[in-house]
Amino acid sequence: MSDRQLIARLDDRLDRLVNIDIGERGVEPLFAAARDLQGGSLVGAAADALMAVPMSGTVVITTGSVSRAWITPELGENDGPSGAAAIARALVLERNAACIVLCEETLIPAIRAVMVAAGLFPVGLDQARIAQKDRSLATVVMMPYPTSDEDGRAAAPAMLDALAPDLLFSTERVGRNDRGVYHSMRGIDYGMGRARVDFLFDKAMARGIPVVAVGDGGNEIGMGKVAEHVRAHVPYGDNCQCGCGGGIGATTGCGVLVTAACSNWGCTAIAAAMAARGGNPRLVHTPDAEARLLDAMVAAGLINSTHGIVDDAVDGFPRASHLSVATLCQTIVSRAL
Ligand SMILES: [Zn+2]
């Protein structure tokens, strides 16, 4: 059996593991549709795309969801940041990439703390370039993105020109629907205080820059790729509760879509698949690392949005389930390491 065949089998196992619809949110039909369009493992295709980032290249990463912005825009949710941190870390270690994390200015303190817990020291872009040259430090760059439609749309081309990213990666980042409204999974208008990063992704897609996106609910950047399946299978997929006349499905698509029952699990699986490809165990998002990030997210005040409280039950799933997924992903790829 060739390494290639082994990797393909591991990819399929990772795909299936993270798409068991434990939360009963309708992710399994989205998984099936995305697999059909991809023609193979979603996790594997995402890992291939990330491993193809040129050495010392530039990657834009986005995550973050202001969870109760009508109360305070400083409150973010805990699905997304740890997964994004695991991916950024793998990209820095394996590709010496400069990772630029975009989110709401109000969420930078919390997400920055999660990046630090993943081993990445936040610096400015010029400093990240120095660290890339001499490989003396694993860094990350935090940048705010505008929260109004007008400014979000206007910022996109200039930011792509300035950063010249080799790839864009999104996880658990809500995108607008075809009426221009940002929705929660319960179908309410969720747009206030929210960074309009989806405009940047639309522009990147139009320019042919590779885009990888992870989502679990249908309302995230990337889900435009399976829009008709979101309409058919996800609660409020065809008709929201806000009165805009659309469903919650995000209109922004992507090149590679990774569905998962919890977006963080999708990222854990992708990091494992990258480790298998690189023959590099350091890229694995281990259960110890997951525990560290869960603790960091609680300390940073990120919220379990399902239960409306700051704790380590991401998407309402208990802490042990997240450690278990990390353990199983690590175990699956151990055959290749
Ligand atoms: Zn609506």
XYZ file of N, CA and C and ligand atoms in Angstrom, residues 183 240 242 244, ligand 1:
13
model
N -27.338 35.860 9.977
C -28.288 35.169 10.853
C -27.602 34.231 11.842
N -35.979 32.339 7.558
C -35.485 32.741 8.874
C -36.630 33.254 9.731
N -36.313 36.492 10.970
C -36.112 37.943 11.101
C -37.005 38.742 10.167
N -36.615 38.895 6.822
C -35.937 39.404 5.629
C -36.412 38.690 4.366
Zn -33.697 36.936 7.890
